[in-house]
Amino acid sequence: MSFPEIPADQSPEWSSLQSAAARIRHRIRDDGVLRHCDPAAVLAIEELGIELDGTRQWLDAAALDSLHAFARAQQLEARRDALLGGALVNHSERRAALHGALRSPKTASIVSGGQDVVPLVHATLARMRELADALHAGRLTGAGGTPITDIVNIGIGGSDLGPRLVCDALQDEAPDHLRVHFLSNVDGTGAARLMRKLRPAATLFIVSSKSFATRETRLNAKTLFAWCLASGLSASELQAQVFAVTARPAAAEEFGIAADNILPLWDWVGGRFSVWSAIGLPVALQLGYRKFEEMLAGAAAMDQHFAKAELEQNLPMRMALLAIWNGTVLNMPSHCAVAYDDRLRLFVDWLQQLEMESNGKGRTASGERLAYATSQVVWGGLGTNDQHAYFQLLREGTRETSIDLLCVQQPSHACAEHHVALLANARAQADALADRVGGRAGGNAVSVLSMKKFDPHMLGMLLSAFEHRTAMIGAALGINSFDQPGVELGKQMAAALEQA
Ligand code: F6P
């Protein structure tokens, strides 16, 4: 079943959202800070060990009810089912968006375009496991049996941000002798730095590009491969050390990559949703396949919750509705995500592409211009560092901002005093950022997303929850979240200038 995008302001519930917003703004103006003490503002998903505390949002029980009514009018549950079931939700490109299938169990069956995609997914996972196992057992080596010490992922956008985030977040679980590098920018500085420190015979290269047409990726690969050859690797030795992940295998072969070393991707996986596919190969290679699998299992657990939980108890749905409330109804221009955990220091980079490339659009797929705000500008970083940078603006600046503070309850280290200080800061900032300051009514709309502990499973749940949040924001706002026509013009103009 396929759904047309319905503009949010054509919903029968749109006017009730507008009056709820006006009422809330009056309450804030008259009473100062709005404290929503309704227990429903805290969504605790006990079985997943994750809780969203929305008690510092500009929301009361009646406004939350209006949001739920709006979600029903926009058929969000049916749209979720269509997304997970393989319907053609990407209308402009006539594709499904089946990233959920990438973490589905072997026993599942998800049919898209007349084909069950689950066997394809599991055949690729098996290949990833083979490679990771061979590397960790010392069977996958460089030229002349040289042990591999370095892995270079060459890719950009979705072919970079997901695996870069995960490898960084889980680096404590990786063996010391394997380093992973991410080369994305076309600026030659990155390639030059790598060429200064790598030994070609001890390095594996992964060229990750869904289209295999991306200028940055092709140029970086060309430069590094030319350097390897000039440093003494033979063409066949180099070929054995290069892998590609792509939905265009013919283009990768034409580039010189051995057919056996090409792992598939499919049109129904969007780049920014692709870390679960072979795009995650650097994760599996660095951490070992088991950790990658744990991350997939975490994502699958969140998928199950998303698929089954009632609208009112559904975490990704709640996150999406809060984003619509803050960004579209209350018109807050930006959303700041601050992780109170060093392991999530790259989270916001990943989230920026996920949310803004997906929902930074002003038209429905059928071309109708939208008369309301769509994606917020997403930014943020790391607590407590950023308290000493832009938090001044959040506290006393002139713009209202919605804020997510992410924290982990149990530390994974023995520095207990640090963790107490870290969580005290997160808690203090949640209150401080939400409060009225210096006569400014309202402060910011703050959520605290709290995870019991942090491991590959939790990371999988977290990323999956945000993926679903993004898809449901788009579905509610009448946007196709799965294409990115706006990035093409810049590529064409740069290509023309390069040739001029
Ligand atoms: O420029 C946008 C984009 O198309 C992203 O959507 C994508 O993740 C990135 O470029 C990289 O594309 P590819 O994987 O095809 O090289």
Coordinates of N, CA, C and O and ligand atoms in Angstrom, one line a residue, residues 154-161 208-218 245-246 265 270-274 279 353 357 483-484 487-488 491, ligand 1:
I154 N 36.8 4.9 2.7 CA 36.8 6.0 1.8 C 35.3 6.2 1.4 O 34.8 5.3 0.7
G155 N 34.7 7.3 1.9 CA 33.3 7.5 1.6 C 32.8 8.8 2.2 O 33.6 9.4 3.0
I156 N 31.7 9.2 1.9 CA 31.2 10.5 2.4 C 29.7 10.5 2.6 O 29.0 9.6 2.1
G157 N 29.2 11.4 3.4 CA 27.8 11.4 3.8 C 27.4 10.1 4.5 O 28.1 9.7 5.4
G158 N 26.3 9.5 4.0 CA 25.9 8.3 4.7 C 26.9 7.1 4.5 O 26.8 6.2 5.3
S159 N 27.8 7.2 3.6 CA 28.9 6.2 3.5 C 30.1 6.5 4.4 O 31.1 5.8 4.2
D160 N 29.9 7.4 5.3 CA 31.0 7.8 6.2 C 30.4 8.0 7.6 O 31.0 7.5 8.6
L161 N 29.4 8.8 7.8 CA 29.0 9.3 9.1 C 28.5 8.2 10.1 O 28.9 8.2 11.3
S208 N 33.4 3.0 -0.1 CA 32.0 2.9 0.2 C 31.3 4.0 -0.5 O 31.4 5.2 -0.3
S209 N 30.4 3.6 -1.5 CA 29.7 4.6 -2.2 C 28.5 3.9 -2.8 O 28.6 3.0 -3.7
K210 N 27.3 4.2 -2.4 CA 26.1 3.6 -3.0 C 26.1 3.8 -4.5 O 25.8 2.9 -5.2
S211 N 26.3 5.0 -4.9 CA 26.2 5.3 -6.3 C 27.5 5.0 -7.1 O 27.5 4.9 -8.3
F212 N 28.6 4.9 -6.4 CA 30.0 4.8 -7.0 C 30.2 5.9 -8.0 O 31.0 5.8 -8.9
A213 N 29.6 7.0 -7.8 CA 29.7 8.2 -8.7 C 30.2 9.4 -7.9 O 30.4 10.4 -8.6
T214 N 30.4 9.3 -6.6 CA 30.7 10.5 -5.9 C 32.1 11.0 -6.1 O 33.1 10.2 -5.9
R215 N 32.2 12.2 -6.5 CA 33.5 12.8 -6.9 C 34.6 12.7 -5.7 O 35.7 12.2 -5.9
E216 N 34.2 13.0 -4.5 CA 35.1 13.0 -3.4 C 35.7 11.6 -3.2 O 36.9 11.4 -3.0
T217 N 34.8 10.7 -3.2 CA 35.2 9.3 -2.9 C 36.1 8.7 -4.0 O 37.1 8.1 -3.7
R218 N 35.7 9.0 -5.2 CA 36.5 8.4 -6.3 C 37.9 9.1 -6.4 O 38.9 8.4 -6.6
V245 N 31.8 -1.2 -1.3 CA 30.4 -1.4 -0.9 C 29.6 -0.5 -1.8 O 29.8 0.7 -1.8
T246 N 28.7 -1.1 -2.6 CA 28.0 -0.2 -3.6 C 26.8 -0.9 -4.1 O 26.7 -2.1 -4.1
L265 N 24.9 -3.3 -1.9 CA 24.0 -2.4 -1.3 C 22.8 -2.3 -2.2 O 22.9 -2.7 -3.4
G270 N 18.6 3.9 1.9 CA 19.1 5.2 1.8 C 20.4 5.4 2.4 O 20.7 4.8 3.4
G271 N 21.3 6.2 1.8 CA 22.7 6.4 2.4 C 22.7 6.7 3.8 O 23.4 6.2 4.6
R272 N 21.8 7.6 4.3 CA 21.8 8.1 5.7 C 21.2 7.0 6.6 O 21.2 7.2 7.8
F273 N 20.7 6.0 6.1 CA 20.1 4.9 6.9 C 20.9 3.6 6.7 O 20.4 2.5 7.0
S274 N 22.2 3.7 6.3 CA 22.8 2.5 5.7 C 23.9 1.9 6.7 O 24.5 0.9 6.3
I279 N 27.8 -1.1 4.5 CA 28.4 0.2 4.8 C 29.0 0.2 6.2 O 30.0 0.9 6.5
Q353 N 22.8 14.8 9.2 CA 22.5 14.3 7.8 C 21.2 13.6 7.9 O 20.3 13.8 7.0
E357 N 18.9 16.2 5.8 CA 18.9 15.7 4.4 C 17.5 15.0 4.1 O 17.0 15.0 3.0
D483 N 14.4 11.0 -0.3 CA 15.2 11.5 -1.4 C 16.0 12.7 -1.0 O 15.9 13.2 0.1
Q484 N 16.8 13.2 -1.9 CA 17.6 14.4 -1.6 C 17.9 15.2 -2.8 O 19.0 15.5 -3.2
V487 N 20.6 18.3 -3.1 CA 22.0 18.3 -3.0 C 22.6 18.2 -4.5 O 23.8 18.4 -4.6
E488 N 21.8 17.9 -5.4 CA 22.3 17.7 -6.8 C 22.9 18.9 -7.5 O 23.9 18.8 -8.1
K491 N 26.5 19.7 -6.8 CA 27.4 18.8 -7.4 C 27.6 19.1 -8.8 O 28.8 19.1 -9.3
Ligands
F6P1 O1 25.3 14.3 -1.4 C1 24.3 13.6 -0.8 C2 24.6 12.1 -0.9 O2 23.9 11.7 -2.0 C3 24.1 11.4 0.4 O3 22.7 11.2 0.4 C4 24.9 10.2 0.4 O4 24.9 9.6 1.7 C5 26.2 10.8 0.0 O5 25.9 11.7 -1.0 C6 27.2 9.8 -0.5 O6 26.7 9.1 -1.6 P1 27.3 7.8 -2.2 O7 27.2 6.8 -1.1 O8 26.6 7.4 -3.4 O9 28.8 8.1 -2.5

